[in-house]
mmCIF file with all atom_site columns, C-alpha atoms in Angstrom:
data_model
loop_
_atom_site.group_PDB
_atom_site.id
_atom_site.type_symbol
_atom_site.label_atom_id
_atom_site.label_alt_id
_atom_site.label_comp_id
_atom_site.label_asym_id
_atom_site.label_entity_id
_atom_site.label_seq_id
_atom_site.pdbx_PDB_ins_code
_atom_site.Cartn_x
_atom_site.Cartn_y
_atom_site.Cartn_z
_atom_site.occupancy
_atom_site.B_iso_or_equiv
_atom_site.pdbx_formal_charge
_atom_site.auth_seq_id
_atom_site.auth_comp_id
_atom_site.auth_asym_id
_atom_site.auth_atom_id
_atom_site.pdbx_PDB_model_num
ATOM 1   C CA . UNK A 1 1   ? 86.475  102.569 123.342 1.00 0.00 ? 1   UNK A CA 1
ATOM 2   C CA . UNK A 1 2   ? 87.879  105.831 122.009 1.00 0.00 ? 2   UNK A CA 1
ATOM 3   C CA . UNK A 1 3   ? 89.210  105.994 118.768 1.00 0.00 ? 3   UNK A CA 1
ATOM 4   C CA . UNK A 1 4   ? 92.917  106.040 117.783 1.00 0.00 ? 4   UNK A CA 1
ATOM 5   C CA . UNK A 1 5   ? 95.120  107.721 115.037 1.00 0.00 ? 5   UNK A CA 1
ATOM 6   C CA . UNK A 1 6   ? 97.170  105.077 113.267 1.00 0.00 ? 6   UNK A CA 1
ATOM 7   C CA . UNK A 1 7   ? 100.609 105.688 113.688 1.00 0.00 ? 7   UNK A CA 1
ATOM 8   C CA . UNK A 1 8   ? 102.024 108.207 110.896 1.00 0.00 ? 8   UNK A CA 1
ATOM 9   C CA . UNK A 1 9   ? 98.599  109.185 110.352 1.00 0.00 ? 9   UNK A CA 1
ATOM 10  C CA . UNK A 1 10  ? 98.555  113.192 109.553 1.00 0.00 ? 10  UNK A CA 1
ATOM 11  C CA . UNK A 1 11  ? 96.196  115.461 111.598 1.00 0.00 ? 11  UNK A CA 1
ATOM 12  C CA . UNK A 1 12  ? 94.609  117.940 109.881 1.00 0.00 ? 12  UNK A CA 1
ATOM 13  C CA . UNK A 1 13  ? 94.619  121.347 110.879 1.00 0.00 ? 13  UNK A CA 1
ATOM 14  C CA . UNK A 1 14  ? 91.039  121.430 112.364 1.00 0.00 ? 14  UNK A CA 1
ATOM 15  C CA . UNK A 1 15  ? 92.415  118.308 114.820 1.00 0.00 ? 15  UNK A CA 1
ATOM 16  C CA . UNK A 1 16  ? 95.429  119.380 115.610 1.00 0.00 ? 16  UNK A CA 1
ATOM 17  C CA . UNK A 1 17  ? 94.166  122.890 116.956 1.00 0.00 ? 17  UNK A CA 1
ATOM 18  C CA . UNK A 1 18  ? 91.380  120.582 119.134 1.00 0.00 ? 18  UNK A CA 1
ATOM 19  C CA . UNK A 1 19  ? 94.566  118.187 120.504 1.00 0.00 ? 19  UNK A CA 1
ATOM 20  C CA . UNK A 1 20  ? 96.348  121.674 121.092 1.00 0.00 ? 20  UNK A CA 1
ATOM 21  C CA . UNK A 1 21  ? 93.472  122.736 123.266 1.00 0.00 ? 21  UNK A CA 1
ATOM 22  C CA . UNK A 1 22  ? 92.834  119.394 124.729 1.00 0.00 ? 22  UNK A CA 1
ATOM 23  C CA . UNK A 1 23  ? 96.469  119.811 126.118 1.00 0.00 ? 23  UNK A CA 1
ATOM 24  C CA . UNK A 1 24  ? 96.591  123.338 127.302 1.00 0.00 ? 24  UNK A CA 1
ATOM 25  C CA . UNK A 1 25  ? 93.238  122.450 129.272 1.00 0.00 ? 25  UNK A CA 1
ATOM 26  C CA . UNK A 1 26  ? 95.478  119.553 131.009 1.00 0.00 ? 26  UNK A CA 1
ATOM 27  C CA . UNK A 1 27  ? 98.871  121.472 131.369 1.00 0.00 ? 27  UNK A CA 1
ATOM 28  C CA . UNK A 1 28  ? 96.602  124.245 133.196 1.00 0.00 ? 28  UNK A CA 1
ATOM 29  C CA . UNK A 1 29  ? 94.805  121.896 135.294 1.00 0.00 ? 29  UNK A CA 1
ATOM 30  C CA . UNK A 1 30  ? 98.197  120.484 136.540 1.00 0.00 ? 30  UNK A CA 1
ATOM 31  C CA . UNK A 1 31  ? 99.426  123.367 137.334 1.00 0.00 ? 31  UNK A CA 1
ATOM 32  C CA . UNK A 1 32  ? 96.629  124.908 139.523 1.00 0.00 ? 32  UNK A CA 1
ATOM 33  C CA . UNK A 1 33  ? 96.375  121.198 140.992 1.00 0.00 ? 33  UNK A CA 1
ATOM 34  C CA . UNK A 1 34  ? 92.632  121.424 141.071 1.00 0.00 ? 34  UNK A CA 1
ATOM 35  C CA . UNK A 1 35  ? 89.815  119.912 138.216 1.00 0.00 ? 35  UNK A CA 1
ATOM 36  C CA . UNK A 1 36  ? 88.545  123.308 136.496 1.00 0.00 ? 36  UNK A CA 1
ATOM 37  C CA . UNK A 1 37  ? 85.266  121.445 136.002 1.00 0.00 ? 37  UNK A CA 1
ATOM 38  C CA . UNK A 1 38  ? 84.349  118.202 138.540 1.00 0.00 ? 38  UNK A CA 1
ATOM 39  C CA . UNK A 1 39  ? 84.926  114.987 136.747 1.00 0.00 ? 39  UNK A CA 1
ATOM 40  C CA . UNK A 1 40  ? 80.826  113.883 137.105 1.00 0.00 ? 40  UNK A CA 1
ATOM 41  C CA . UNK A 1 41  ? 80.570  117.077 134.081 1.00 0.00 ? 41  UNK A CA 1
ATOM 42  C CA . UNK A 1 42  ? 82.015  115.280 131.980 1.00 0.00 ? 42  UNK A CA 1
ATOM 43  C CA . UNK A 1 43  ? 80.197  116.882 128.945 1.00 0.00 ? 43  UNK A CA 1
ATOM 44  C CA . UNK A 1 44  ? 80.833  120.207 130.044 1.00 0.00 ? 44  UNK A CA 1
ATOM 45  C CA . UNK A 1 45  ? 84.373  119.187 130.751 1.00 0.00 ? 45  UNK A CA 1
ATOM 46  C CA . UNK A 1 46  ? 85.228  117.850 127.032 1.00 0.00 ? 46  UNK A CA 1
ATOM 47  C CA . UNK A 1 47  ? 83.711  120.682 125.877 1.00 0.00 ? 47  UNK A CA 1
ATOM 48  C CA . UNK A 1 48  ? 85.950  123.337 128.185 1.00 0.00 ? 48  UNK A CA 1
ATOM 49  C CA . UNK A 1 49  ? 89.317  121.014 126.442 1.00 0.00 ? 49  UNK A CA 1
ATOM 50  C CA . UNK A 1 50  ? 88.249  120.245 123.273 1.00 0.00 ? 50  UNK A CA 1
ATOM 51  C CA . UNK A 1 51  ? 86.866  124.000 122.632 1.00 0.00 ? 51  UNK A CA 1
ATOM 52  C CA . UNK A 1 52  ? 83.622  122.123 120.792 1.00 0.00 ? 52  UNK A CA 1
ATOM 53  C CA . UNK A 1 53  ? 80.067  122.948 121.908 1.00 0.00 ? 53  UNK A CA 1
ATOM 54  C CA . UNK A 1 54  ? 78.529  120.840 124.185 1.00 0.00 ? 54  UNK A CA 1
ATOM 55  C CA . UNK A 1 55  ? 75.648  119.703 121.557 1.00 0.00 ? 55  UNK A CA 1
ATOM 56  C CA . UNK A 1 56  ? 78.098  119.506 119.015 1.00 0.00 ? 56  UNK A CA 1
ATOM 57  C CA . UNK A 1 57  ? 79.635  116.311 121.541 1.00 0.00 ? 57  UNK A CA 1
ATOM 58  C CA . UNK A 1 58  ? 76.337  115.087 121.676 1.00 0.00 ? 58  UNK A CA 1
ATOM 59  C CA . UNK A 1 59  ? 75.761  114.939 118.178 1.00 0.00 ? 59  UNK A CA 1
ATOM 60  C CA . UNK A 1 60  ? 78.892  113.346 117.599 1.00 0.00 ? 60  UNK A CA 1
ATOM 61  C CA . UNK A 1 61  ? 78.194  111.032 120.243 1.00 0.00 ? 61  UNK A CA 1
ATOM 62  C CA . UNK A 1 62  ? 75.098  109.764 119.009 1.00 0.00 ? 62  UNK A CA 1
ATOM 63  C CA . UNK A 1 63  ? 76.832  109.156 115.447 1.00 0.00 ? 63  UNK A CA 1
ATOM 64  C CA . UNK A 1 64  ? 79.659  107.206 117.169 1.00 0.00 ? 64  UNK A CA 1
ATOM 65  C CA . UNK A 1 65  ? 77.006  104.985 118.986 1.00 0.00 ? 65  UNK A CA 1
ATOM 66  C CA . UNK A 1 66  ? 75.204  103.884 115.479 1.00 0.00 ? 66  UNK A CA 1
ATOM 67  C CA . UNK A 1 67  ? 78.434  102.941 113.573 1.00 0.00 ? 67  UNK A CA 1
ATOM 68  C CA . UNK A 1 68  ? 79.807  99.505  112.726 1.00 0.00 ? 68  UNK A CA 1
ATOM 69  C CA . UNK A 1 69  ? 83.345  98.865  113.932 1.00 0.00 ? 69  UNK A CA 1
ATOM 70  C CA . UNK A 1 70  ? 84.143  99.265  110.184 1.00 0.00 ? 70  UNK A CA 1
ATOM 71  C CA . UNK A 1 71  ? 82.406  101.996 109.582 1.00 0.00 ? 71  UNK A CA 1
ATOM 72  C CA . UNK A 1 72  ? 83.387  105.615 109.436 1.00 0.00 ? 72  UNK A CA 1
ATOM 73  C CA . UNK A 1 73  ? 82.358  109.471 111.038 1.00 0.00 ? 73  UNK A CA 1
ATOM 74  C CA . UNK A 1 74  ? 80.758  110.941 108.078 1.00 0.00 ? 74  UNK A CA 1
ATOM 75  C CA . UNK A 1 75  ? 81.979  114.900 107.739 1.00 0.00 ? 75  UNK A CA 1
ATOM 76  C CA . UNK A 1 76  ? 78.786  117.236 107.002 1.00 0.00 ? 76  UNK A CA 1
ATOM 77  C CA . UNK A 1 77  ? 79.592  118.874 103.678 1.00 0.00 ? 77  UNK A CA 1
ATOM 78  C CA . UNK A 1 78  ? 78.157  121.208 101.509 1.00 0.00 ? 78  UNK A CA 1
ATOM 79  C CA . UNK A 1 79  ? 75.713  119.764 99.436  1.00 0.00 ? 79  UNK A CA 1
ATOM 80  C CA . UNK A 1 80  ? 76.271  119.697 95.937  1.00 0.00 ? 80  UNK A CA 1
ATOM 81  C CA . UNK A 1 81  ? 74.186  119.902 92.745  1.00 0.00 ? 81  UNK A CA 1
ATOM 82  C CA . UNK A 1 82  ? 73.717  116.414 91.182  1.00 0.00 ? 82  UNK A CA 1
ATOM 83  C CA . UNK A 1 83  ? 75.108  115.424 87.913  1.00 0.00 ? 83  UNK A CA 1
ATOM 84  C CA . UNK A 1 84  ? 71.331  115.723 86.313  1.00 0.00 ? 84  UNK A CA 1
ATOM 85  C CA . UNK A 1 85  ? 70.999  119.528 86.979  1.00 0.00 ? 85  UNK A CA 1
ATOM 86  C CA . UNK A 1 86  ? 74.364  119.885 85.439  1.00 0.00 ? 86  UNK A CA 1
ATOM 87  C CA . UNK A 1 87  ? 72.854  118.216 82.043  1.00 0.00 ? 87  UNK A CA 1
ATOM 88  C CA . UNK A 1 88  ? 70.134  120.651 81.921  1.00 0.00 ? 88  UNK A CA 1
ATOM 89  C CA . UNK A 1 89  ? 71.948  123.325 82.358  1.00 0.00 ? 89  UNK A CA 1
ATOM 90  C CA . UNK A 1 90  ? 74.072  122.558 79.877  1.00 0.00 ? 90  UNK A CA 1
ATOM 91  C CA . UNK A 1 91  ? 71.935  121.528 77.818  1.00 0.00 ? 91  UNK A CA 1
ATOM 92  C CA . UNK A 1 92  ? 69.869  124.861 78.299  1.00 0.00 ? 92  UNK A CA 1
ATOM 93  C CA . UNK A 1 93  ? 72.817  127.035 77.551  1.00 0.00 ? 93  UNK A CA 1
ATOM 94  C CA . UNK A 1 94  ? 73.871  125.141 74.133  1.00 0.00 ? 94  UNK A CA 1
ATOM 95  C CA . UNK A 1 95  ? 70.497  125.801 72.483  1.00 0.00 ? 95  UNK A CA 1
ATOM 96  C CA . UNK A 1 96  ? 70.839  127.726 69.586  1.00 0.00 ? 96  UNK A CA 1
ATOM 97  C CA . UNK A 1 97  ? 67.602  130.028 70.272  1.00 0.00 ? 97  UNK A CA 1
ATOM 98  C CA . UNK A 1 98  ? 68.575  130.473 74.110  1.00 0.00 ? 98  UNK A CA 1
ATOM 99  C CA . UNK A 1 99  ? 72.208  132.211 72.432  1.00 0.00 ? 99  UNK A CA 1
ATOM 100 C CA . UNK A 1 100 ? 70.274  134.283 69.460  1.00 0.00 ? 100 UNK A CA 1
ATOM 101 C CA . UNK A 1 101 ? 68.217  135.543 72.101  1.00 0.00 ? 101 UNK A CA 1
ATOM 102 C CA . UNK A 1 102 ? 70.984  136.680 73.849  1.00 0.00 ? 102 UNK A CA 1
ATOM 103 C CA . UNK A 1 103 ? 72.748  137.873 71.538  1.00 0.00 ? 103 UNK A CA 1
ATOM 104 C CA . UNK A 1 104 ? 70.006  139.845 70.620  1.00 0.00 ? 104 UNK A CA 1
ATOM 105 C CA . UNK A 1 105 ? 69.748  141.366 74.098  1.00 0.00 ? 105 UNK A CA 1
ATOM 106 C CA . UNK A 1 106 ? 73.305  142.206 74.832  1.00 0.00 ? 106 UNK A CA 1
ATOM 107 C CA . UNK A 1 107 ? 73.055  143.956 70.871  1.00 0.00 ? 107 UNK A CA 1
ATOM 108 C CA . UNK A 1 108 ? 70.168  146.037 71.497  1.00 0.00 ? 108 UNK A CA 1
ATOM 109 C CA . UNK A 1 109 ? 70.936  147.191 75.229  1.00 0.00 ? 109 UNK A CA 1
ATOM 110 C CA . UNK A 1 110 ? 75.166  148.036 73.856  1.00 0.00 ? 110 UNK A CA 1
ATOM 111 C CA . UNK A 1 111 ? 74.199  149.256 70.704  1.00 0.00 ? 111 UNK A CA 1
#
């Protein structure tokens, strides 16, 4: 079953350029009366409308096909630095000899 927008729902700019090209592909297609890819390709033919690689489908495919009904497409983000790493850090740069040291450094190379 394909998944549907909840009325009102705001499309981001990413999906709204994808629905854009989704309907150009069909508005050209009617108007040359002819398929510009035969329906049995159908990967390659979502691909050609949505403007999306073909693995890209596939990938997205295969996450569809694990998911609960309830469950939601994850979106691949950068991966940040955990809260730990922040600590040391932190940590790292308050220590007094870490800033004498420093200091020290930037006085001797400016001075």
């Amino acid at each position: 079953m394909p998944f549907q927008f909840k009325k009102g729902e705001t499309l981001k700019s990413q999906a709204r350029k994808i629905v854009h090209n989704v309907a150009e592909f069909c508005i050209e297609e009617a108007a040359a009366k002819s398929l510009k890819v035969p329906l049995p390709q159908a990967m390659k033919r979502a691909s050609q409308a949505t403007g999306v690689l073909e693995f890209t489908i596939r990938k997205i495919r295969n996450e569809v096909s694990v998911l609960d009904e309830t469950e939601v497409l994850s979106t691949p983000g950068k991966h940040r630095k955990s809260a730990l790493y922040d600590k040391q850090f932190k940590t790292f740069t308050s220590n007094k000899t870490h800033r004498k040291t420093r200091y020290t450094a930037l006085f001797t190379i400016h001075g």
